[in-house]
PDB file of C-alpha atoms and ligand atoms in Angstrom:
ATOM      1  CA  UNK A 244      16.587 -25.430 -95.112  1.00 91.00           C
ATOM      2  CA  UNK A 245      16.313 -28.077 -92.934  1.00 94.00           C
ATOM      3  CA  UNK A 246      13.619 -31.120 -93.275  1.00 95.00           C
ATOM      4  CA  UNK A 247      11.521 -29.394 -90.240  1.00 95.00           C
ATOM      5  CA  UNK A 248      11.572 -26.007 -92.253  1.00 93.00           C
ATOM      6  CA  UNK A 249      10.416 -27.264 -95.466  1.00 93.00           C
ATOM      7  CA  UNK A 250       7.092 -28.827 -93.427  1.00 91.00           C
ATOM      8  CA  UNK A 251       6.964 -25.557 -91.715  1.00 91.00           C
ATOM      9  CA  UNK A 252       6.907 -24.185 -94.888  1.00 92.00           C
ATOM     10  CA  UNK A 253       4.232 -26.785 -96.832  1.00 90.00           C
ATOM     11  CA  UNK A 254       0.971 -25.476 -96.453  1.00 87.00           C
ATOM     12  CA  UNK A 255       2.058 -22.100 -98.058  1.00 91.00           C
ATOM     13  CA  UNK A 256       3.831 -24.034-100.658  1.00 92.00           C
ATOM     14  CA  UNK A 257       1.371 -26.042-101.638  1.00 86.00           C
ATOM     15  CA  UNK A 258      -0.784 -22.781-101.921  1.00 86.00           C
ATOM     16  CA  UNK A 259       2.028 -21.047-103.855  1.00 91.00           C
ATOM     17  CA  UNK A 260       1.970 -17.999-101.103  1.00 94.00           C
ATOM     18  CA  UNK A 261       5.927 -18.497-100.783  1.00 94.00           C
ATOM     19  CA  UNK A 262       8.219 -15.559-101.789  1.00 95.00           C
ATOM     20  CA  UNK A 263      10.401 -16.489-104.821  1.00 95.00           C
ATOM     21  CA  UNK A 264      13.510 -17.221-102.791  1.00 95.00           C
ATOM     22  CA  UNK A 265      11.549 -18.975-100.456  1.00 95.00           C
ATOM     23  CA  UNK A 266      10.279 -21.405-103.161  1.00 95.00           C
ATOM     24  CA  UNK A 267      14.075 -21.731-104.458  1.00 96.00           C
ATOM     25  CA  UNK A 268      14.888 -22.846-100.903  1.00 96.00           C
ATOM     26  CA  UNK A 269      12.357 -25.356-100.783  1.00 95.00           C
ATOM     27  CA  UNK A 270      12.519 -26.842-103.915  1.00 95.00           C
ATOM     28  CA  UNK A 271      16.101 -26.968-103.690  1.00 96.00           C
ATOM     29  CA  UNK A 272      15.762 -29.282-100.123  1.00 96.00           C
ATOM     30  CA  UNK A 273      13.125 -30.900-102.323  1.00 95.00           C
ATOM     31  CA  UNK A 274      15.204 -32.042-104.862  1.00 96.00           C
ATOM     32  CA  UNK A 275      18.030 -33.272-102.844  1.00 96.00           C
ATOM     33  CA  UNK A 276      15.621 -35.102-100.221  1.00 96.00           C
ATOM     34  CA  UNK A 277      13.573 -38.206-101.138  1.00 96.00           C
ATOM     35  CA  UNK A 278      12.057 -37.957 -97.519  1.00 95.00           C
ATOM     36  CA  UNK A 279      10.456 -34.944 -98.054  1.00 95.00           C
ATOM     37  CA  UNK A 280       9.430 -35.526-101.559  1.00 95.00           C
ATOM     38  CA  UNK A 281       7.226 -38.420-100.736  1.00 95.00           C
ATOM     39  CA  UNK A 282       5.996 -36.062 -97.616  1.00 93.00           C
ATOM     40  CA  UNK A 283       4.879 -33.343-100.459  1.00 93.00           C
ATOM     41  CA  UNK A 284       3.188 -36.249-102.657  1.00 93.00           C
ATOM     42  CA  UNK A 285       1.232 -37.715 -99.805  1.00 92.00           C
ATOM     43  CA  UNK A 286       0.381 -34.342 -98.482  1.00 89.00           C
ATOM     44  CA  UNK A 287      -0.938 -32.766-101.768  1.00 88.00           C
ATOM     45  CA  UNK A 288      -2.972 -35.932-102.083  1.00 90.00           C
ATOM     46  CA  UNK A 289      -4.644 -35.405 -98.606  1.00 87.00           C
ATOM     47  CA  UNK A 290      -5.384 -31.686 -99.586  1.00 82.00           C
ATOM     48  CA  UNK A 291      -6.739 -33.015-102.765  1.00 86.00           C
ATOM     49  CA  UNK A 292      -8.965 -35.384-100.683  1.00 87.00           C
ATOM     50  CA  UNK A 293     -10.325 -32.600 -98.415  1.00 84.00           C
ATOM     51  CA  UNK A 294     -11.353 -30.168-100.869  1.00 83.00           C
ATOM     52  CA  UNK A 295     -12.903 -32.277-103.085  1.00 83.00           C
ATOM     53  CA  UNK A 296     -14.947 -33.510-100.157  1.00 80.00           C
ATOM     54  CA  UNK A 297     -15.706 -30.006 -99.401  1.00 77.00           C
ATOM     55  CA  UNK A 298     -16.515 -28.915-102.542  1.00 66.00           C
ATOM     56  CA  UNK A 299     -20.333 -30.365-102.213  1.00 57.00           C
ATOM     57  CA  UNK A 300     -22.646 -32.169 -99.669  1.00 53.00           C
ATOM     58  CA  UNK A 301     -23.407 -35.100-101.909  1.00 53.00           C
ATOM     59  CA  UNK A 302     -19.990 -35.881-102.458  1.00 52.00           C
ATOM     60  CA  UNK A 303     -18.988 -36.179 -99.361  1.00 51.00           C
ATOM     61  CA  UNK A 304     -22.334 -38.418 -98.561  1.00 55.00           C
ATOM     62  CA  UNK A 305     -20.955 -40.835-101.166  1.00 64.00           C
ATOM     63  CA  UNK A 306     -17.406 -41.312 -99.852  1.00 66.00           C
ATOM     64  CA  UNK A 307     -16.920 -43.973 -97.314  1.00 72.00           C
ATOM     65  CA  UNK A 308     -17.785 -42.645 -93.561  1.00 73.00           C
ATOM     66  CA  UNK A 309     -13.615 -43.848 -92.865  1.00 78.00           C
ATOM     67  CA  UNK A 310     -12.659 -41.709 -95.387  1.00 77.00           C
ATOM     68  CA  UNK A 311     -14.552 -38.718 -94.681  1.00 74.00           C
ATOM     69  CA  UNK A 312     -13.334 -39.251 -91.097  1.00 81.00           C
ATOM     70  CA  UNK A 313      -9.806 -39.694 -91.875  1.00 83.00           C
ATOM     71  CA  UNK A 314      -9.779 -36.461 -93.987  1.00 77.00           C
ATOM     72  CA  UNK A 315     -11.727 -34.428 -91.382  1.00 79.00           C
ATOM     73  CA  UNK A 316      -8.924 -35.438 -88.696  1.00 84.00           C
ATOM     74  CA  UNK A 317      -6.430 -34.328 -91.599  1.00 82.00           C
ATOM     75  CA  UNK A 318      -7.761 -30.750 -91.648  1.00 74.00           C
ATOM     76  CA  UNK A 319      -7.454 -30.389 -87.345  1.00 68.00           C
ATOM     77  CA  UNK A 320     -11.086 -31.249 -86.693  1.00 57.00           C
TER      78      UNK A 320
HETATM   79 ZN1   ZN B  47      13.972 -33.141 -96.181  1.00 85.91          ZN
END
């Protein structure tokens, strides 16, 4: 697995739809590249970010308008 695979690969990671050999693969370039660790960390952070300001209104009303913008480009919007 090459880095471009692995981010090929990240969204379904992240929402554990990879096969089990899949997941070996990936956590196997994982562990032997720092590059794409730190890509996983900052990514799961940015997911974190978007769904908990799309888990209510009102939450998302009380985050900073940059923020809320910055996620919403995140997500493709
Ligand atoms: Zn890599």
């Amino acid at each position: 697995m090459t880095c471009r695979d692995l981010i090929d690969f990240l969204d379904d990671y992240v929402d554990e739809r990879l096969s089990l050999i899949e997941r070996a693969k990936f956590e196997l370039h994982l562990a032997a590249c720092r590059d794409c660790r730190n890509y996983l960390a900052s990514y799961r952070e940015t997911v974190r970010l978007a769904r908990a300001a799309g888990a209510t209104e009102e939450t998302a009303a009380e985050m900073p308008a940059d923020l809320v913008r910055a996620i919403m480009d995140s997500r493709g919007r």
